[in-house]
Each structure stands twice: as structure tokens, then as C-alpha cells.
Short mmCIF file of C-alpha atoms in Angstrom, two decimals:
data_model
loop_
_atom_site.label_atom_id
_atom_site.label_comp_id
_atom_site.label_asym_id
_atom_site.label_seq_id
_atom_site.Cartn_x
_atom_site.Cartn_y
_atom_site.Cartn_z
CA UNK A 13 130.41 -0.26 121.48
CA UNK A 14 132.08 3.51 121.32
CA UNK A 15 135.39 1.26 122.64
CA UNK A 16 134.52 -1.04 119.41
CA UNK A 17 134.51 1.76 117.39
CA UNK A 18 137.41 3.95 118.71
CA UNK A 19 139.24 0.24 118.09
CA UNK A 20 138.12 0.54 114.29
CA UNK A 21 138.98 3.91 114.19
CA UNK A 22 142.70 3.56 115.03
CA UNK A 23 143.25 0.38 113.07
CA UNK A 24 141.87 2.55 109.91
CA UNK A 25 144.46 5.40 110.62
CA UNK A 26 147.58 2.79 111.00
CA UNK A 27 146.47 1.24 107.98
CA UNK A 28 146.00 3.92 105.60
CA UNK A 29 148.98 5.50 107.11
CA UNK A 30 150.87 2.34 106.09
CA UNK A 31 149.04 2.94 102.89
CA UNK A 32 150.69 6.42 102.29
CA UNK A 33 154.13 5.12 103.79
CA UNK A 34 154.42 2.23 101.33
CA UNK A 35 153.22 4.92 98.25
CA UNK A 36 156.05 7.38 99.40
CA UNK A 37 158.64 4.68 99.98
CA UNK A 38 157.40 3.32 96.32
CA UNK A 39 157.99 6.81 95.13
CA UNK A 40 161.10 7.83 96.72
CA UNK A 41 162.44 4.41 95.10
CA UNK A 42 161.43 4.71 92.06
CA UNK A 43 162.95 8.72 91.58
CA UNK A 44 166.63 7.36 93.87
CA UNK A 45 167.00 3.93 91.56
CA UNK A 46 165.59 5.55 88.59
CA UNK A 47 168.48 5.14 85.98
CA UNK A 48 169.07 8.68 84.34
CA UNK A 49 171.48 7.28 81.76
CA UNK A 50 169.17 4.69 80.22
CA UNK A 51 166.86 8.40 79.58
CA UNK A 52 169.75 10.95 78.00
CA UNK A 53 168.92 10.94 74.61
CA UNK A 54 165.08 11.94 75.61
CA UNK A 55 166.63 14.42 78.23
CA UNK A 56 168.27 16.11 75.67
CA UNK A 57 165.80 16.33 72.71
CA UNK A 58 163.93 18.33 75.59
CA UNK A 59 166.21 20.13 76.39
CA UNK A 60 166.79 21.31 72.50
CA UNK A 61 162.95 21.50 72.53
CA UNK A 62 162.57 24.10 74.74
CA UNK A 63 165.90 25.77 74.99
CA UNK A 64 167.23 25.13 71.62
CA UNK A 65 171.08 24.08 73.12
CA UNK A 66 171.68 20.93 71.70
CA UNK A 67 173.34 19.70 75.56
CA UNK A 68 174.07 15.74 75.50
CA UNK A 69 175.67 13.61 78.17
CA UNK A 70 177.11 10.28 78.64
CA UNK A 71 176.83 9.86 82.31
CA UNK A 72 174.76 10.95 85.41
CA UNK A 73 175.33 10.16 88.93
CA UNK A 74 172.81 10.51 91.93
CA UNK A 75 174.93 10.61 95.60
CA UNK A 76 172.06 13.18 96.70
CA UNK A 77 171.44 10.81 99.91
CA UNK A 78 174.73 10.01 100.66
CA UNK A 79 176.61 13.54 100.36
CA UNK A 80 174.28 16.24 98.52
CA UNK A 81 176.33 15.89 95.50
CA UNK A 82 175.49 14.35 92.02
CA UNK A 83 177.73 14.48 88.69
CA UNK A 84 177.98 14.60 84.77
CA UNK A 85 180.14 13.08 82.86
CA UNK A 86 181.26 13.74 79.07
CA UNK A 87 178.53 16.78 78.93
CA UNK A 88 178.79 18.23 75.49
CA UNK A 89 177.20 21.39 73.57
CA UNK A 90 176.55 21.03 69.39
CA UNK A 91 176.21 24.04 66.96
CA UNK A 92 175.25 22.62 63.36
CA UNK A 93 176.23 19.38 64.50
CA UNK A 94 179.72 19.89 65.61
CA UNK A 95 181.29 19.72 68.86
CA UNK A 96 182.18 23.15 69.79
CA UNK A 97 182.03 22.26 74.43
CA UNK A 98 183.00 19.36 76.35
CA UNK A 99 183.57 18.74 79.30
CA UNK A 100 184.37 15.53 81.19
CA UNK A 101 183.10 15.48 84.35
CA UNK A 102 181.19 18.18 86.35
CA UNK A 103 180.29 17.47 90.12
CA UNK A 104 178.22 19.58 92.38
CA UNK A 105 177.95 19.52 95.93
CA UNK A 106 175.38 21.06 97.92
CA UNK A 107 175.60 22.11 101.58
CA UNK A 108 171.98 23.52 102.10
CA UNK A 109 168.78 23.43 100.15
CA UNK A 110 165.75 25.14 101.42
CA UNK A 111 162.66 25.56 98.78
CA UNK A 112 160.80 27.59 101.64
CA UNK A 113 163.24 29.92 101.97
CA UNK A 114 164.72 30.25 98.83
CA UNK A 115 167.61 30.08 99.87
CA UNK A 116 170.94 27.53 98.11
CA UNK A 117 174.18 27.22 99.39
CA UNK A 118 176.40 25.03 97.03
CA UNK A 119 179.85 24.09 98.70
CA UNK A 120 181.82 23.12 95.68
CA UNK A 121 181.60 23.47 91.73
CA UNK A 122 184.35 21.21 90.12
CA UNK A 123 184.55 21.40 86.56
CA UNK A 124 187.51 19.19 84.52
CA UNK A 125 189.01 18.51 81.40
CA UNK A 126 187.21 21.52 79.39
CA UNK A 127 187.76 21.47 75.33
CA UNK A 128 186.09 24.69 73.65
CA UNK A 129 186.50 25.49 70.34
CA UNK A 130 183.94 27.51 68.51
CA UNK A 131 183.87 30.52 65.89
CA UNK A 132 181.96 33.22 67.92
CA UNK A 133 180.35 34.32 64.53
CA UNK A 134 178.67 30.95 64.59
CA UNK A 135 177.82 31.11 67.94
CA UNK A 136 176.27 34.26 67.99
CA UNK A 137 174.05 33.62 64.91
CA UNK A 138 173.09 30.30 66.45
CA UNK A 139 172.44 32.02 69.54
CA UNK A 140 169.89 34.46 67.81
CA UNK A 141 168.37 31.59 66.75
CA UNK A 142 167.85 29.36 69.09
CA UNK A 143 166.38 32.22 71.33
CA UNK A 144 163.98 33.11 68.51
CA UNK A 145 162.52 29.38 68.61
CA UNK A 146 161.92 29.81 72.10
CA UNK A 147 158.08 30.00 73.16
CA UNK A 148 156.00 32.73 74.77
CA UNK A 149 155.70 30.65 77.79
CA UNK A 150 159.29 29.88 78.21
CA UNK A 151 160.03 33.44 77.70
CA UNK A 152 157.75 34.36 80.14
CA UNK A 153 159.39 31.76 82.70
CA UNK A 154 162.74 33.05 82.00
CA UNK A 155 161.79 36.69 82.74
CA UNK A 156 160.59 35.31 85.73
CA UNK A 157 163.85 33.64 86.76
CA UNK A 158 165.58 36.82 86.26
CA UNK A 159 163.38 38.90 88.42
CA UNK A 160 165.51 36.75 91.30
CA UNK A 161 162.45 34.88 93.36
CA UNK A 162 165.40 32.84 95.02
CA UNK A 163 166.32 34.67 98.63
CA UNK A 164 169.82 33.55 98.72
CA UNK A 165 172.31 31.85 96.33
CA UNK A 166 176.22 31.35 97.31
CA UNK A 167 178.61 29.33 96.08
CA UNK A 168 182.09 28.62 98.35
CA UNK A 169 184.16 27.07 95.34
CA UNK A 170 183.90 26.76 91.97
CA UNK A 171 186.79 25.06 90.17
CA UNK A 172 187.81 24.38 86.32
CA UNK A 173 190.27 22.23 85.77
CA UNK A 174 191.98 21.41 82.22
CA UNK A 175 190.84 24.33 80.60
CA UNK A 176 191.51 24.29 76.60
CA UNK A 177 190.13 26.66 74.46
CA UNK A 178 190.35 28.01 71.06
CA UNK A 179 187.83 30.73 69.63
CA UNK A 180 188.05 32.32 66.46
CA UNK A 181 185.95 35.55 65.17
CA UNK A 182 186.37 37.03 61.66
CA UNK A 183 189.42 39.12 62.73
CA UNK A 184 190.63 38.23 66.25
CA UNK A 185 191.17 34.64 67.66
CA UNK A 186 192.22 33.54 71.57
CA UNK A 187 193.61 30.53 72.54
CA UNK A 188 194.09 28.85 75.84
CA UNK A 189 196.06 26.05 77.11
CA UNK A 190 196.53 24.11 80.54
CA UNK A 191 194.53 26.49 82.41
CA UNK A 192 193.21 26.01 85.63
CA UNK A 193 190.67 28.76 87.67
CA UNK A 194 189.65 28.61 91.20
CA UNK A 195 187.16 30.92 92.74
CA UNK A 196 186.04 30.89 96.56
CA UNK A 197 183.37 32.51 98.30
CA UNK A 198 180.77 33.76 94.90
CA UNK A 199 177.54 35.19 96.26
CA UNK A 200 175.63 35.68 93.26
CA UNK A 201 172.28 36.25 94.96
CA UNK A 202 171.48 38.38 98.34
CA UNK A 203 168.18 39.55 99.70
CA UNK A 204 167.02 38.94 96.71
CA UNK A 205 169.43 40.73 94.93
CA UNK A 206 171.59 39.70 91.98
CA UNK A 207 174.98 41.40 93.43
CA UNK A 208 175.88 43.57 90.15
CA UNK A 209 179.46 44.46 92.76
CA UNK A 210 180.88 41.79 94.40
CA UNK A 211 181.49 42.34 98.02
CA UNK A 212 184.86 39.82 97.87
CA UNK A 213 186.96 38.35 95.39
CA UNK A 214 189.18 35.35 95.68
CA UNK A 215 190.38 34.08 92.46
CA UNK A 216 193.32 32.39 91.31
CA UNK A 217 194.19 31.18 87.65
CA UNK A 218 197.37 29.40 86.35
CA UNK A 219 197.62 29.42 82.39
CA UNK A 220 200.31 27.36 80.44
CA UNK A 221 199.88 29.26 77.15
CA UNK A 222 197.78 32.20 76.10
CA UNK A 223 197.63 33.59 73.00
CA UNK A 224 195.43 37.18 71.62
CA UNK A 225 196.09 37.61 67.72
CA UNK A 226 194.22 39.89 64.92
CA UNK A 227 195.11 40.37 61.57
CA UNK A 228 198.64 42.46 62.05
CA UNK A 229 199.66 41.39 66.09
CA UNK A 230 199.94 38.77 68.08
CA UNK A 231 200.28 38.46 71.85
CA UNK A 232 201.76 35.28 73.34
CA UNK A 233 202.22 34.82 77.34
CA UNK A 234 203.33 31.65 78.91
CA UNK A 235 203.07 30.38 82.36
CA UNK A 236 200.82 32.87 83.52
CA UNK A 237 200.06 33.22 87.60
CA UNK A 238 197.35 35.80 88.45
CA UNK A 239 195.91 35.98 92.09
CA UNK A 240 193.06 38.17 93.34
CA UNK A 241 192.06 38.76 97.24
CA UNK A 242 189.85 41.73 97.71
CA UNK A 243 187.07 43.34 99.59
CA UNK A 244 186.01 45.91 97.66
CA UNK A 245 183.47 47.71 99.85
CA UNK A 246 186.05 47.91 102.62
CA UNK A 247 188.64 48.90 99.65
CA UNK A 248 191.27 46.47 100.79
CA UNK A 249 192.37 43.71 98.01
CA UNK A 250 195.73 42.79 96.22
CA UNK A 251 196.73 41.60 93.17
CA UNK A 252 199.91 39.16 92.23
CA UNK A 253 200.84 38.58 88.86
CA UNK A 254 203.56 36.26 87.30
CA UNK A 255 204.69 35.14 83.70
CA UNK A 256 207.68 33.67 82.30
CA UNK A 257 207.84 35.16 78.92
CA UNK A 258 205.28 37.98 77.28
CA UNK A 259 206.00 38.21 73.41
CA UNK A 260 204.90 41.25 71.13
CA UNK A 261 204.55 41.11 67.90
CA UNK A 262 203.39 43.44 65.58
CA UNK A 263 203.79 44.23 61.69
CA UNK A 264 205.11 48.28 62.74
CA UNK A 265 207.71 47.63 65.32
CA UNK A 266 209.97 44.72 65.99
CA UNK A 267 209.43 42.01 67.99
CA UNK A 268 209.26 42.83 72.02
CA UNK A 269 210.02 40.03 74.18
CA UNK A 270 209.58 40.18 77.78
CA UNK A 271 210.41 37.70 80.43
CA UNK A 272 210.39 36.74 84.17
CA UNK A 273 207.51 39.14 84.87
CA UNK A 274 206.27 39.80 88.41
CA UNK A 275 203.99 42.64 89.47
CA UNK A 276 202.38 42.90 92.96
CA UNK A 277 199.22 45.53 94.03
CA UNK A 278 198.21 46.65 96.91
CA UNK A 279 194.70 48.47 97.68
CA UNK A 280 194.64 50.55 101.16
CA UNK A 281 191.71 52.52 101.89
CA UNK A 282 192.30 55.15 98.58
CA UNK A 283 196.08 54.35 98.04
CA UNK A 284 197.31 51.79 95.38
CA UNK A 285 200.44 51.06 95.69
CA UNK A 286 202.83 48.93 93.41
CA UNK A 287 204.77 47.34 94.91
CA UNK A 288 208.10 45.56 93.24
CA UNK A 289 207.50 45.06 89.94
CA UNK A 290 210.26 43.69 88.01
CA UNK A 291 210.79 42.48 84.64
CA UNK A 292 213.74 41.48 82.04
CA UNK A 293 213.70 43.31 78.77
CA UNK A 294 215.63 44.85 75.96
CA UNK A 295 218.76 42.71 77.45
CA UNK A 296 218.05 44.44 80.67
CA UNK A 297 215.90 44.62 83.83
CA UNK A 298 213.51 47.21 84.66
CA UNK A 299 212.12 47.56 88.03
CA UNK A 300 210.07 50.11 89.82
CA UNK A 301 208.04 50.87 93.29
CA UNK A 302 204.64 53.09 92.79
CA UNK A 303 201.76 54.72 94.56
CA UNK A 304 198.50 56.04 93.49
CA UNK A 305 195.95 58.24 95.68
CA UNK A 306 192.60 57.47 94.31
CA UNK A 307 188.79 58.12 94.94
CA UNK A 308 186.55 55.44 94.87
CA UNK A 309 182.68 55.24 94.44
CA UNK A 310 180.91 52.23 94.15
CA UNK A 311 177.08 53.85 94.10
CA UNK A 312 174.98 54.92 91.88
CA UNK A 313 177.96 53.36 89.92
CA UNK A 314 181.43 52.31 90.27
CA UNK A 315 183.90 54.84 89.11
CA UNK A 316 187.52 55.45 90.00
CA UNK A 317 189.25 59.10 89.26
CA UNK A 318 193.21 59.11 89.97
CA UNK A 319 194.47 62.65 92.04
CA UNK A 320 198.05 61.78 92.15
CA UNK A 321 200.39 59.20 90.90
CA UNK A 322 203.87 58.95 92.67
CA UNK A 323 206.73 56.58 91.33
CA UNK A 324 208.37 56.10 93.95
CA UNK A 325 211.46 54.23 92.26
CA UNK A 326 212.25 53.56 88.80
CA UNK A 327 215.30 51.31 87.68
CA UNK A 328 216.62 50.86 84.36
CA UNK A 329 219.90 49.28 83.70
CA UNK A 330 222.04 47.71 80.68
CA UNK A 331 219.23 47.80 77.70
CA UNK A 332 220.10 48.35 74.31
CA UNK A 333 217.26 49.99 72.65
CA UNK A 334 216.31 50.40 68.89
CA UNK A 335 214.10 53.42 68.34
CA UNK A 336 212.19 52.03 65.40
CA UNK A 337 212.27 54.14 62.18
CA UNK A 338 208.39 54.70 61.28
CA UNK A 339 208.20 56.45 64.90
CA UNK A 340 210.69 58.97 64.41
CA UNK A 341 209.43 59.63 60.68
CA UNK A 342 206.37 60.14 61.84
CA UNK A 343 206.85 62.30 64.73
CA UNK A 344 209.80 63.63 64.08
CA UNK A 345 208.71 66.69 62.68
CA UNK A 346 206.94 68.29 66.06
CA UNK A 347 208.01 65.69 68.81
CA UNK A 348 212.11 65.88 68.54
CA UNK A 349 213.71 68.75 70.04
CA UNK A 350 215.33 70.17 67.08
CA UNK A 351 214.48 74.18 67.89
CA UNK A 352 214.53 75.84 70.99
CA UNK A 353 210.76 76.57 70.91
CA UNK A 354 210.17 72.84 71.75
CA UNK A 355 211.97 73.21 75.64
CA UNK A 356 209.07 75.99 75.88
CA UNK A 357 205.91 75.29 78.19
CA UNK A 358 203.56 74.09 74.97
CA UNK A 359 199.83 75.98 75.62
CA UNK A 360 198.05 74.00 73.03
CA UNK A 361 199.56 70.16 73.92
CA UNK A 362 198.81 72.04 77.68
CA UNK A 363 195.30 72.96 76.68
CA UNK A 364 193.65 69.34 77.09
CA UNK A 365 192.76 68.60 80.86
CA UNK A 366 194.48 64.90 81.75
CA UNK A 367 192.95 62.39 84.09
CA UNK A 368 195.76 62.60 86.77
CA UNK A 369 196.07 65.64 88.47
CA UNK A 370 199.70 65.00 89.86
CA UNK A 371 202.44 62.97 88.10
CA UNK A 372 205.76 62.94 90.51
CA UNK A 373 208.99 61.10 89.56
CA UNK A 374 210.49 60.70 92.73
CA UNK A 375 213.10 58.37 91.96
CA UNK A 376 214.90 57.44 88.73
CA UNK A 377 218.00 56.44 87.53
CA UNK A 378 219.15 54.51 84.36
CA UNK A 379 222.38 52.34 84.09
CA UNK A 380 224.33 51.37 80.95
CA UNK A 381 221.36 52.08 78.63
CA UNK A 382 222.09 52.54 74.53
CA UNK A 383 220.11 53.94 72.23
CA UNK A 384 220.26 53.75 68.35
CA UNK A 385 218.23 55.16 65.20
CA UNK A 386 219.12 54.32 61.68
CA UNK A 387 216.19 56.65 60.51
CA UNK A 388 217.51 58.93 57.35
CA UNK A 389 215.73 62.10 58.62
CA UNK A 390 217.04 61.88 62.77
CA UNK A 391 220.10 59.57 62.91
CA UNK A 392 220.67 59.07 66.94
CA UNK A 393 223.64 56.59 68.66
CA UNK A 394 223.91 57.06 72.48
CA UNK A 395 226.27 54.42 74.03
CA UNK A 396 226.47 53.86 77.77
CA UNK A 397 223.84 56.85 79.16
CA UNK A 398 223.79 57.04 83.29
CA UNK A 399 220.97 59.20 84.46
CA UNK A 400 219.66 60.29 87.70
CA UNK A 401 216.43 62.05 88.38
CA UNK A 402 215.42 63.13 91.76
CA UNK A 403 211.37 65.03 92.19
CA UNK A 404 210.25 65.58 88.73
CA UNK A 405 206.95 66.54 88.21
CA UNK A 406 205.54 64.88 84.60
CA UNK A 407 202.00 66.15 85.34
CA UNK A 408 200.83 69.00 87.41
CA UNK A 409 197.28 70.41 87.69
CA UNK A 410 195.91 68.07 84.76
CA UNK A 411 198.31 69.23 82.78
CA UNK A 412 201.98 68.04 81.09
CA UNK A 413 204.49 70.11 82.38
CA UNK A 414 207.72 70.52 80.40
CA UNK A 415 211.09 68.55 81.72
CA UNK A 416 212.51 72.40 82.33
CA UNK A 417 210.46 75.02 84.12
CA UNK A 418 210.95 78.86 85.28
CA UNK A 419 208.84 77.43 88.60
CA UNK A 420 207.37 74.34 88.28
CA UNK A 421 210.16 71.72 88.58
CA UNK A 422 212.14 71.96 91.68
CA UNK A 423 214.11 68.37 91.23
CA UNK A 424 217.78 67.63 90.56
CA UNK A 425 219.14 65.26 87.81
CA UNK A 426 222.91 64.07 86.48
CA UNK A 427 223.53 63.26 83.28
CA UNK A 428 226.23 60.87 81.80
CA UNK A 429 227.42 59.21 78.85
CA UNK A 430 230.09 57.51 76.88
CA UNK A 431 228.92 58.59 73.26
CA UNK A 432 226.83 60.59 71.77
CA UNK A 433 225.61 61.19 67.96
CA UNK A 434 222.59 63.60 67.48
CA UNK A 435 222.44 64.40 63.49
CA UNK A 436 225.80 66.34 63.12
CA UNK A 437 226.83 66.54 66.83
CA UNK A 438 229.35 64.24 68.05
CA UNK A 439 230.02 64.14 72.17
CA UNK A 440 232.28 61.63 73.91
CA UNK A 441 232.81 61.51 77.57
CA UNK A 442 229.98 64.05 78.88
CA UNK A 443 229.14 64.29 82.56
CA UNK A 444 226.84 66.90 84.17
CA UNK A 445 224.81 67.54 86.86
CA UNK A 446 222.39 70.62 87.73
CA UNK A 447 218.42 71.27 89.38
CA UNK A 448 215.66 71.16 86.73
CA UNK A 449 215.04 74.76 86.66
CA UNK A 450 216.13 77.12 83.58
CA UNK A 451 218.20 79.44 84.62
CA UNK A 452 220.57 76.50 86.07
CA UNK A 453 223.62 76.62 84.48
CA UNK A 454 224.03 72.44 83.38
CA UNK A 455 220.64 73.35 82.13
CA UNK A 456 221.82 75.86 79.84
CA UNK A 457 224.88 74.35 78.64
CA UNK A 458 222.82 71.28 77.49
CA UNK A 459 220.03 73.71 75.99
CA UNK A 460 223.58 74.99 73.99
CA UNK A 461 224.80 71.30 72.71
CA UNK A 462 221.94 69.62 71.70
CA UNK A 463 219.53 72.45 70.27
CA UNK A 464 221.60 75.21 69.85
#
């Protein structure tokens, strides 16, 4: 009988075991071959419901057994019925997901073909509003999400693609063409921790055409390259930038074009340095080598305070440059060295403490540069100026320190040029040469031309 029984007893347990496996099978079916698409308009009125986004989306696809990964496809966002996001296909792909732990490790973010074009005025009020039809409960729930319940959450890439934009405000507008961003290694949550400081940055972008404009300039790059690879904490990191062409334009000065720009930085310990950074400009090139001595605090927050700023190098040859005339009329009336008084040490420009402790020019020279002012009040024509400048100190002890000191400046400089025209004075040919110190004599004979 108890054999009977202990039979019974195990065919019950196989079958309701069966039972529970055929439920779960039926289950897991039904949630794997359950068509998302034929449910996106009901998906999104909820969505709107509880969120008040108006989100919509023409495709969804589930690879979650095959690879961890599932997809959107032509996801869009509405404001008053218009179109202001789209994007055509989103993927995410997941390399760990553990509910016990909290914890989420996405391996890859790809985001293509992005079209944004909105009037932040609009999306701000609609913002306001949405969040005001938002219930107690979902508020509630959202305050909850941001108290970070999740232990971990890192993402190794995240990728746009195809990035268009266009956004317009009431004075200032930014538009964006053929740009593509690529960020690696993102750790947005840590011990439960939102990370406010990121403890590396990787980022790369590549813009065809960028444009800032307000009501009076407009700032146009093309073909920008920007690269970022730093550990902050360890206060290592550099920074490449590239661009083809940088155009100013303003209504007060004329029109500044820039081209073949490249900049590099480097972050050692406390030392920036700049390294070469070139450009073409005013018909000319400009290049120069820098350092910086910095102190850096990331707690209780991040500051940085500069000690002392070295340039290292500093060429300048063959630009023609146009001192434009509302600059000199303006300032031409306490700036311009027309008195003696104005070589003096200044003790009210002096009074203000600077940010930079230490300004040193170690290295300067200009080639073949022209200068030219058609102002009325300060008529100025330099043709063909050579200048070298050896250890000039720019800034000392928070302070500006005046080109020519009693003690402060211990540098040497020559001076050359081809023409010159300062109101009535006329020079041709003029060479010198002397130490930046007062009593040196090619600093007194200039003192004798030019204010004298």
C-alpha cells in the first residue's frame, strides 16, 4: 500500500509539474511571438496618458533570445501635432541584466538618421505642461526613480549617427548638419550613485556644418573634428580639435574668417599644456606652443584656479590687419598712447585682482605684419612690422604689468619696420633693439618718437 501510494505521489508531482511547464512555455510564447507592432498605436496613447510625450513608432523588434538586443524603428516625438524628433532606427544591446542586483550593463546604444527641429519656446511651454498633467502617483514613481534604487548602470557605447538638427528660440537659433557622436565607456550609475563627475571621458564628434546665430552675429564652422580622452580623477586627458573654416560675423566689426584650424591639449597632473596650435588668418598663419600650472579640486565641488600661464611660443607672420574704426573711437581716448602718462604703471586699471597670478611671454616674434586705421580721430599705417619679444611678463601678482618697467620686466625685444604713420609722424626704415626696462636707451628713443 505505502509503495501504492508513494507511486501516486510521484505521478502527481510529474504531472502538475508538466502542468506548470506547459503554462510557462504557453507564457513565454505568447510574450516572445507577441507582435508589438500590431499594438503601437495603444502603446503610445499610454504612453501620452501617463507621460504626456506624444512618442509613436513604426517598428519594434524582439532579438532578446538570440543576442540581448531589440530595436525601434521610425520613433517619433509630436508637440501640437507636428513632428519636431525622429529618428530611424534605435538598437540596444544588452550584455548583463540582473533585477536582484540592480545592476545593467548595456554594451552598445546605436542611434541613426536623427531629424530635430523644434522652437525651444514651444518646447518648454509644452514641457510645463505635460508635467503638470502628470498624476500624484506617477510623480511619486518618478521621485522614486531618481532616488537611484538601481546598484549599477554602465553603458560601453553609445552612438548617433546622422545627426540633423535645427532649433530656434525667440533670439538665438543652432543648426546642425552631418553630425555623428560616439561615446565609450558612460557609467551613469555606481554604488548607487548617479556620478554627478565622470571618472573617464571618451568622446568623439565629427560635424559637417554648425551654425550659432542671434539677432546681430552669426557663427558658422565647417568640418568640425573634436576628440576627448580623459581621466579626470587621475587628471590625465587630452583634447584634439580640427575645423576647416570658422566664420565671424558680426554687425560691429568685419567679417573674420578663419581656416585650417587645429588645436591639441594636454592635461598632466596640474599642467595644461597646448600644444601646436595653428591656424590661417588675416592672410596669414598664427601658431603658438602654451603651458598652464593649475590647481584642481573636484570635492565638495569642481573648481579650477590658474597660478601661471606660460606661452611658450607665439608666431605671427604676413597678416594684414584692419583695426576697425568704432574700436579706436571708442577707446581711443584712454587706451592709445598719446601722452607719456599712459607708459606709467596704471594703479587704478592695477587695482582689480586678475584670475592668473603669472602671465609670461616667453617667446614671440611677428613677421611681415601690416596694420591700417582709416579712423578720423587716430589715423595709423604700419607696413611690414618684424618684432621679437623674449621673457615678458603680461601679468604678475594678479595684476597687469605695463610693457616697460623700472623692475618688473627683465626681457629683451627688437623692433622693425618698413613704414610707419602715427597721426603726424612719418618713419621709414626703423630698426631697434634694447631690454624692456626704462632706463634702456632703445626704450627711450621710442618713448621720444611715438609719444613725445
Amino acid at each position: 500500500m505505502n509503495s501504492m501510494r508513494m507511486l501516486n505521489m510521484k505521478r502527481c508531482v510529474i504531472i502538475l509539474l508538466a502542468l506548470f511547464s506547459l503554462m510557462g512555455i504557453a507564457v513565454g510564447s505568447s510574450v516572445y511571438f507577441l507582435n508589438v507592432n500590431d499594438y503601437a498605436g495603444w502603446i503610445s496613447q499610454q504612453i501620452k496618458r501617463s507621460t504626456g510625450y506624444d512618442v509613436r513608432f513604426e517598428g519594434f523588434e524582439n532579438n532578446w533570445l538570440t543576442d540581448s538586443s531589440i530595436s525601434l524603428s521610425g520613433l517619433s516625438l509630436y508637440q501640437h501635432q507636428q513632428r519636431v524628433l525622429y529618428i530611424n532606427r534605435l538598437e540596444l544591446k544588452v550584455d548583463k541584466l540582473d533585477l536582484w542586483q540592480r545592476q545593467l550593463e548595456i554594451a552598445s546604444i546605436r542611434i541613426n538618421g536623427v531629424e530635430l527641429e523644434a522652437n525651444t519656446s514651444l518646447l518648454l511651454a509644452s514641457n510645463h505642461k505635460a508635467s503638470s498633467q502628470v498624476s500624484s502617483s506617477t510623480s511619486t514613481q518618478i521621485t522614486a526613480l531618481q532616488s537611484v534604487s538601481w546598484e549599477r548602470l554602465h553603458i560601453t557605447k553609445l552612438e548617433v549617427t546622422g545627426l540633423n538638427a535645427s532649433l530656434q528660440s525667440e533670439i538665438n537659433s543652432l543648426t546642425l548638419k552631418e553630425t555623428d557622436i560616439s561615446v565609450n565607456d558612460l557609467l551613469l550609475i555606481d554604488n548607487s550613485q548617479l556620478q554627478q563627475i565622470p571618472k573617464s571621458v571618451d568622446l568623439a564628434t565629427k560635424i559637417s556644418f554648425l551654425k550659432v546665430s542671434d539677432s546681430k552675429n552669426n557663427l558658422t564652422l565647417s568640418n568640425l573634428q573634436l576628440s576627448v580622452n580623459a581621466f579626470l580623477f587621475a587628471r590625465q586627458g587630452r583634447l584634439n580639435v580640427e575645423v576647416d573654416e570658422v566664420l565671424v560675423e558680426s554687425e560691429k566689426q568685419p567679417i573674420l574668417k578663419l581656416e585650417s584650424l587645429a588645436l591639441q591639449l594636454a592635461l598632466q597632473k596640474n599642467k595644461l599644456l597646448l600644444k601646436p596650435f595653428s591656424v590661417n588668418a588675416f592672410s596669414g598663419k598664427l601658431a603658438l606652443q602654451a603651458e598652464a600650472d593649475l590647481a584642481i579640486n573636484f570635492l565638495p565641488q569642481p573648481a579650477i584656479k590658474v597660478s601661471k600661464v606660460t606661452l611658450v611660443s607665439l608666431l605671427a607672420e604676413n597678416m594684414q590687419l584692419t583695426v576697425p574704426e568704432f574700436l579706436l573711437s571708442n577707446s581711443a581716448s584712454h587706451s592709445l598712447p598719446n601722452s607719456a602718462s599712459n607708459l606709467q604703471p596704471n594703479s587704478s586699471s592695477n587695482s582689480a585682482s586678475l584670475p592668473i597670478e603669472t602671465l609670461l611671454i616667453k617667446n614671440a616674434q611677428l613677421k611681415n605684419i601690416s596694420v591700417s586705421s582709416e579712423a578720423e580721430k587716430l589715423p595709423l599705417t604700419l607696413k611690414s612690422m618684424d618684432v621679437q619679444v623674449h621673457d615678458l611678463y603680461v601679468i604678475k601678482g594678479h595684476q597687469w604689468l605695463d610693457p616697460i618697467q623700472y623692475t618688473q620686466q627683465a626681457g629683451v625685444f627688437s623692433l622693425g619696420f618698413e613704414y610707419l604713420q602715427w597721426q603726424a609722424l612719418q618713419v621709414e626704415k626703423f630698426t631697434t633693439a634694447g631690454s624692456l626696462n626704462e632706463g634702456d636707451q632703445s626704450v627711450r628713443f621710442l618713448k621720444q618718437i611715438l609719444v613725445d
